[in-house]
Amino acid sequence: MDDSIINRVLRFGTADIQEDYLTTIRETAAGYVREIFRILREREYNPALMRLHVLGGGSCLIRNFGEYDADRVTIYDDICATAKGYEYLCEMALRKGGGVHAT
């Protein structure tokens, strides 16, 4: 199967393929997302006590295949959100100290 078909299912939840293939991809993606949430819970994520903010490439997986309370999870669709956040941090560092230093 062409990677573009798998990517389409992961990004949009569907593709123009036979139902058995679509079901297999969806079930695999849903299992992967369940594992993400299991690991988050291991690290003390508790949706009753905190909100979850998801951004980057995994956001479409969470949105399309996750089981979560939409009122407690915010999904940012902007694929540049992480880069914009680092850009903002650099701007703040420049304003504060006049430079950015590599460590």
Coordinates of C-alpha atoms in Angstrom, one line a residue:
M1 CA 0.0 0.0 0.0
D2 CA 1.3 3.4 -0.9
D3 CA 2.3 5.6 2.1
S4 CA 0.1 8.5 0.9
I5 CA -3.0 6.4 1.5
I6 CA -1.9 5.6 5.0
N7 CA -1.1 9.3 5.6
R8 CA -4.5 10.3 4.3
V9 CA -6.3 7.9 6.7
L10 CA -4.1 9.1 9.7
R11 CA -4.7 12.8 8.8
F12 CA -8.3 12.7 7.8
G13 CA -9.7 9.4 9.2
T14 CA -10.6 8.1 5.8
A15 CA -9.5 7.3 2.3
D16 CA -11.0 5.9 -0.9
I17 CA -9.9 2.2 -0.2
Q18 CA -11.7 -1.0 0.6
E19 CA -13.3 -1.1 4.0
D20 CA -11.2 -4.0 5.3
Y21 CA -8.0 -2.0 4.7
L22 CA -9.5 1.2 6.1
T23 CA -10.6 -0.7 9.2
T24 CA -7.1 -2.2 9.7
I25 CA -5.4 1.2 9.5
R26 CA -8.0 2.8 11.8
E27 CA -7.7 0.0 14.4
T28 CA -3.9 0.2 14.4
A29 CA -4.0 4.0 14.8
A30 CA -6.6 3.8 17.6
G31 CA -4.3 1.3 19.4
Y32 CA -1.4 3.6 19.0
V33 CA -3.4 6.5 20.5
R34 CA -4.6 4.3 23.4
E35 CA -0.9 3.6 24.1
I36 CA -0.1 7.3 24.1
F37 CA -2.8 8.0 26.7
R38 CA -1.7 5.0 28.7
I39 CA 1.8 6.4 28.9
L40 CA 0.5 9.9 29.8
R41 CA -1.5 8.3 32.7
E42 CA 1.7 6.5 33.8
R43 CA 3.2 10.0 34.1
E44 CA 0.4 11.2 36.2
Y45 CA -1.8 12.7 33.6
N46 CA -5.3 12.9 35.0
P47 CA -7.9 14.5 32.7
A48 CA -10.2 15.3 35.7
L49 CA -7.4 17.5 37.2
M50 CA -5.7 19.0 34.2
R51 CA -6.2 20.0 30.6
L52 CA -4.3 18.4 27.8
H53 CA -2.9 20.5 24.9
V54 CA -1.9 18.5 21.8
L55 CA 0.0 20.0 18.9
G56 CA 2.2 18.8 16.1
G57 CA 1.9 15.8 13.9
G58 CA 0.2 13.7 16.6
S59 CA -2.7 16.1 16.9
C60 CA -4.5 14.6 14.0
L61 CA -4.1 11.1 15.4
I62 CA -5.6 12.1 18.7
R63 CA -8.4 14.0 17.0
N64 CA -9.3 11.1 14.6
F65 CA -8.6 8.1 16.7
G66 CA -8.5 9.1 20.4
E67 CA -11.1 8.5 23.0
Y68 CA -11.1 11.7 25.2
D69 CA -13.2 14.4 26.7
A70 CA -13.2 17.1 24.1
D71 CA -13.9 19.7 26.8
R72 CA -10.6 18.8 28.5
V73 CA -8.4 18.3 25.4
T74 CA -7.4 21.2 23.1
I75 CA -6.0 20.2 19.8
Y76 CA -3.9 22.7 17.8
D77 CA -4.1 22.1 14.1
D78 CA -1.3 24.5 13.3
I79 CA 1.6 22.3 12.2
C80 CA 4.0 25.2 12.9
A81 CA 2.8 25.7 16.5
T82 CA 6.0 24.2 18.0
A83 CA 8.3 26.4 15.8
K84 CA 6.2 29.5 16.7
G85 CA 6.5 28.7 20.4
Y86 CA 10.3 28.4 20.1
E87 CA 10.4 31.6 18.1
Y88 CA 8.4 33.4 20.8
L89 CA 10.8 32.1 23.5
C90 CA 13.8 33.4 21.5
E91 CA 12.2 36.8 21.1
M92 CA 11.6 37.0 24.9
A93 CA 15.2 35.9 25.6
L94 CA 16.5 38.6 23.2
R95 CA 14.3 41.3 24.8
K96 CA 15.4 40.3 28.3
G97 CA 19.1 39.6 28.0
G98 CA 20.0 40.9 24.6
G99 CA 21.1 37.6 23.1
V100 CA 20.6 33.9 22.8
H101 CA 23.4 31.6 23.9
A102 CA 23.9 28.0 22.8
T103 CA 24.4 25.6 25.6

